[in-house]
PDB file of C-alpha atoms in Angstrom:
ATOM      1  CA  UNK A 658      57.955 116.981  90.494  1.00 55.00           C
ATOM      2  CA  UNK A 659      61.728 117.419  90.807  1.00 50.00           C
ATOM      3  CA  UNK A 660      61.914 114.608  93.388  1.00 53.00           C
ATOM      4  CA  UNK A 661      59.979 112.426  90.982  1.00 53.00           C
ATOM      5  CA  UNK A 662      62.427 113.176  88.188  1.00 44.00           C
ATOM      6  CA  UNK A 663      65.342 112.435  90.515  1.00 40.00           C
ATOM      7  CA  UNK A 664      63.871 109.087  91.454  1.00 41.00           C
ATOM      8  CA  UNK A 665      63.279 108.203  87.816  1.00 48.00           C
ATOM      9  CA  UNK A 666      66.844 109.214  86.964  1.00 46.00           C
ATOM     10  CA  UNK A 667      68.268 107.053  89.784  1.00 46.00           C
ATOM     11  CA  UNK A 668      66.194 104.042  88.808  1.00 40.00           C
ATOM     12  CA  UNK A 669      67.262 104.454  85.230  1.00 42.00           C
ATOM     13  CA  UNK A 670      70.931 104.639  86.122  1.00 43.00           C
ATOM     14  CA  UNK A 671      70.685 101.567  88.407  1.00 40.00           C
ATOM     15  CA  UNK A 672      68.984  99.612  85.603  1.00 40.00           C
ATOM     16  CA  UNK A 673      71.604 100.707  83.075  1.00 38.00           C
ATOM     17  CA  UNK A 674      74.436  99.616  85.336  1.00 36.00           C
ATOM     18  CA  UNK A 675      72.746  96.226  85.957  1.00 37.00           C
ATOM     19  CA  UNK A 676      72.252  95.715  82.217  1.00 33.00           C
ATOM     20  CA  UNK A 677      75.888  96.645  81.505  1.00 33.00           C
ATOM     21  CA  UNK A 678      77.163  94.246  84.170  1.00 37.00           C
ATOM     22  CA  UNK A 679      74.939  91.469  82.783  1.00 37.00           C
ATOM     23  CA  UNK A 680      76.234  92.111  79.278  1.00 36.00           C
ATOM     24  CA  UNK A 681      79.869  91.815  80.416  1.00 40.00           C
ATOM     25  CA  UNK A 682      79.073  88.585  82.333  1.00 41.00           C
ATOM     26  CA  UNK A 683      77.288  87.130  79.281  1.00 42.00           C
ATOM     27  CA  UNK A 684      80.159  88.156  76.930  1.00 47.00           C
ATOM     28  CA  UNK A 685      82.736  86.322  79.117  1.00 48.00           C
ATOM     29  CA  UNK A 686      80.557  83.285  79.590  1.00 54.00           C
ATOM     30  CA  UNK A 687      79.781  83.060  75.900  1.00 71.00           C
ATOM     31  CA  UNK A 688      83.362  83.446  74.747  1.00 91.00           C
ATOM     32  CA  UNK A 689      84.936  80.123  73.776  1.00 97.00           C
ATOM     33  CA  UNK A 690      88.673  79.603  74.076  1.00 98.00           C
ATOM     34  CA  UNK A 691      89.989  76.899  71.785  1.00 98.00           C
ATOM     35  CA  UNK A 692      93.159  74.955  72.602  1.00 98.00           C
ATOM     36  CA  UNK A 693      94.907  72.444  70.468  1.00 98.00           C
ATOM     37  CA  UNK A 694      97.839  70.199  71.204  1.00 98.00           C
ATOM     38  CA  UNK A 695      99.556  67.941  68.584  1.00 97.00           C
ATOM     39  CA  UNK A 696      99.718  66.061  66.334  1.00 95.00           C
ATOM     40  CA  UNK A 697     103.292  67.375  66.141  1.00 96.00           C
ATOM     41  CA  UNK A 698     105.042  69.386  68.817  1.00 98.00           C
ATOM     42  CA  UNK A 699     102.570  72.295  68.797  1.00 98.00           C
ATOM     43  CA  UNK A 700     100.283  73.771  71.341  1.00 98.00           C
ATOM     44  CA  UNK A 701      98.040  76.784  71.187  1.00 98.00           C
ATOM     45  CA  UNK A 702      95.091  78.708  72.644  1.00 98.00           C
ATOM     46  CA  UNK A 703      92.970  80.849  70.423  1.00 98.00           C
ATOM     47  CA  UNK A 704      89.870  82.978  70.538  1.00 97.00           C
ATOM     48  CA  UNK A 705      88.113  83.747  67.322  1.00 94.00           C
ATOM     49  CA  UNK A 706      90.901  82.098  65.389  1.00 96.00           C
ATOM     50  CA  UNK A 707      93.629  84.333  66.860  1.00 97.00           C
ATOM     51  CA  UNK A 708      96.265  83.499  69.447  1.00 98.00           C
ATOM     52  CA  UNK A 709      95.051  84.552  72.888  1.00 97.00           C
ATOM     53  CA  UNK A 710      97.293  87.108  74.592  1.00 97.00           C
ATOM     54  CA  UNK A 711      94.952  88.984  77.031  1.00 97.00           C
ATOM     55  CA  UNK A 712      91.321  88.826  78.199  1.00 97.00           C
ATOM     56  CA  UNK A 713      89.144  90.012  80.996  1.00 97.00           C
ATOM     57  CA  UNK A 714      88.977  87.870  84.121  1.00 97.00           C
ATOM     58  CA  UNK A 715      85.796  85.808  84.167  1.00 96.00           C
ATOM     59  CA  UNK A 716      84.233  82.559  83.326  1.00 96.00           C
ATOM     60  CA  UNK A 717      85.077  80.981  79.982  1.00 97.00           C
ATOM     61  CA  UNK A 718      84.378  77.791  78.010  1.00 98.00           C
ATOM     62  CA  UNK A 719      87.596  75.948  76.989  1.00 98.00           C
ATOM     63  CA  UNK A 720      87.424  73.496  74.113  1.00 98.00           C
ATOM     64  CA  UNK A 721      90.661  71.509  73.844  1.00 98.00           C
ATOM     65  CA  UNK A 722      91.451  69.361  70.858  1.00 98.00           C
ATOM     66  CA  UNK A 723      94.123  66.838  71.854  1.00 98.00           C
ATOM     67  CA  UNK A 724      95.427  65.177  68.667  1.00 98.00           C
ATOM     68  CA  UNK A 725      98.178  63.003  70.110  1.00 97.00           C
ATOM     69  CA  UNK A 726      98.553  60.312  72.742  1.00 98.00           C
ATOM     70  CA  UNK A 727     102.012  61.618  73.673  1.00 98.00           C
ATOM     71  CA  UNK A 728     100.808  65.141  74.578  1.00 98.00           C
ATOM     72  CA  UNK A 729      98.426  66.731  77.115  1.00 98.00           C
ATOM     73  CA  UNK A 730      97.007  70.216  77.584  1.00 98.00           C
ATOM     74  CA  UNK A 731      97.456  71.771  81.077  1.00 98.00           C
ATOM     75  CA  UNK A 732      96.808  75.216  82.471  1.00 98.00           C
ATOM     76  CA  UNK A 733      98.574  76.982  85.464  1.00 98.00           C
ATOM     77  CA  UNK A 734      97.676  80.317  86.852  1.00 98.00           C
ATOM     78  CA  UNK A 735      97.747  82.564  89.890  1.00 97.00           C
ATOM     79  CA  UNK A 736      97.327  81.447  93.428  1.00 95.00           C
ATOM     80  CA  UNK A 737      98.119  77.794  92.741  1.00 96.00           C
ATOM     81  CA  UNK A 738      95.590  77.410  89.955  1.00 97.00           C
ATOM     82  CA  UNK A 739      96.397  74.189  88.064  1.00 98.00           C
ATOM     83  CA  UNK A 740      94.208  72.142  85.762  1.00 97.00           C
ATOM     84  CA  UNK A 741      95.084  69.199  83.465  1.00 97.00           C
ATOM     85  CA  UNK A 742      92.426  69.571  80.819  1.00 98.00           C
ATOM     86  CA  UNK A 743      93.687  66.618  78.748  1.00 98.00           C
ATOM     87  CA  UNK A 744      96.056  64.242  80.355  1.00 97.00           C
ATOM     88  CA  UNK A 745      98.548  61.943  78.531  1.00 96.00           C
ATOM     89  CA  UNK A 746      97.521  59.600  76.766  1.00 96.00           C
ATOM     90  CA  UNK A 747      93.997  61.101  76.130  1.00 97.00           C
ATOM     91  CA  UNK A 748      93.147  61.807  72.489  1.00 98.00           C
ATOM     92  CA  UNK A 749      89.915  63.656  71.662  1.00 98.00           C
ATOM     93  CA  UNK A 750      88.070  66.833  72.508  1.00 98.00           C
ATOM     94  CA  UNK A 751      87.261  68.058  75.993  1.00 98.00           C
ATOM     95  CA  UNK A 752      85.106  70.957  76.983  1.00 98.00           C
ATOM     96  CA  UNK A 753      85.455  72.583  80.356  1.00 97.00           C
ATOM     97  CA  UNK A 754      84.145  75.840  81.926  1.00 97.00           C
ATOM     98  CA  UNK A 755      86.757  77.597  84.110  1.00 97.00           C
ATOM     99  CA  UNK A 756      86.656  80.820  86.084  1.00 97.00           C
ATOM    100  CA  UNK A 757      89.835  82.822  85.377  1.00 97.00           C
ATOM    101  CA  UNK A 758      90.888  85.342  88.051  1.00 97.00           C
ATOM    102  CA  UNK A 759      93.173  88.253  87.210  1.00 98.00           C
ATOM    103  CA  UNK A 760      96.774  87.205  86.655  1.00 98.00           C
ATOM    104  CA  UNK A 761      99.179  85.433  84.338  1.00 98.00           C
ATOM    105  CA  UNK A 762      98.506  81.927  82.929  1.00 98.00           C
ATOM    106  CA  UNK A 763     100.631  79.336  81.231  1.00 98.00           C
ATOM    107  CA  UNK A 764      99.245  76.501  79.054  1.00 98.00           C
ATOM    108  CA  UNK A 765     101.634  73.665  78.271  1.00 98.00           C
ATOM    109  CA  UNK A 766     102.115  70.009  77.454  1.00 98.00           C
ATOM    110  CA  UNK A 767     103.010  68.288  80.727  1.00 97.00           C
ATOM    111  CA  UNK A 768     105.326  65.809  78.869  1.00 97.00           C
ATOM    112  CA  UNK A 769     107.162  68.465  76.815  1.00 98.00           C
ATOM    113  CA  UNK A 770     106.752  71.624  78.867  1.00 97.00           C
ATOM    114  CA  UNK A 771     110.195  73.073  77.987  1.00 97.00           C
ATOM    115  CA  UNK A 772     109.291  73.407  74.306  1.00 97.00           C
ATOM    116  CA  UNK A 773     105.542  73.304  74.204  1.00 98.00           C
ATOM    117  CA  UNK A 774     103.988  76.209  76.113  1.00 98.00           C
ATOM    118  CA  UNK A 775     102.285  79.604  75.798  1.00 98.00           C
ATOM    119  CA  UNK A 776     101.140  82.431  78.088  1.00 98.00           C
ATOM    120  CA  UNK A 777      98.247  84.823  78.389  1.00 98.00           C
ATOM    121  CA  UNK A 778      97.007  87.318  80.951  1.00 98.00           C
ATOM    122  CA  UNK A 779      93.602  87.801  82.466  1.00 98.00           C
ATOM    123  CA  UNK A 780      92.965  91.371  83.625  1.00 97.00           C
ATOM    124  CA  UNK A 781      90.468  92.669  86.243  1.00 95.00           C
ATOM    125  CA  UNK A 782      87.233  93.859  84.586  1.00 78.00           C
TER     126      UNK A 782
END
């Protein structure tokens, strides 16, 4: 009887751990990060309408609204990570799914990087 309860307890703990891991994975994958560049000399990255400062490392959907042909929206990160999500002179909306590893990231306009940039961190989950 005790062995049976122990097995049931172990199975329950393993199932709970798997469900928690799946919930975290779904949360990261379902979270949408929204970037905007232009029409003036502005660039941002928001989640839920608030400026992004920190998030858990994982896979995220980026939706970038590029509102000017003189700007672009690029992202650099750890270990040589570099993506140009909207190159100059693209205007429109692009959606991309990216896996962010733990580290510091910089988003910027490649034509005006000195004045149009922002930072955020991805932390290990």
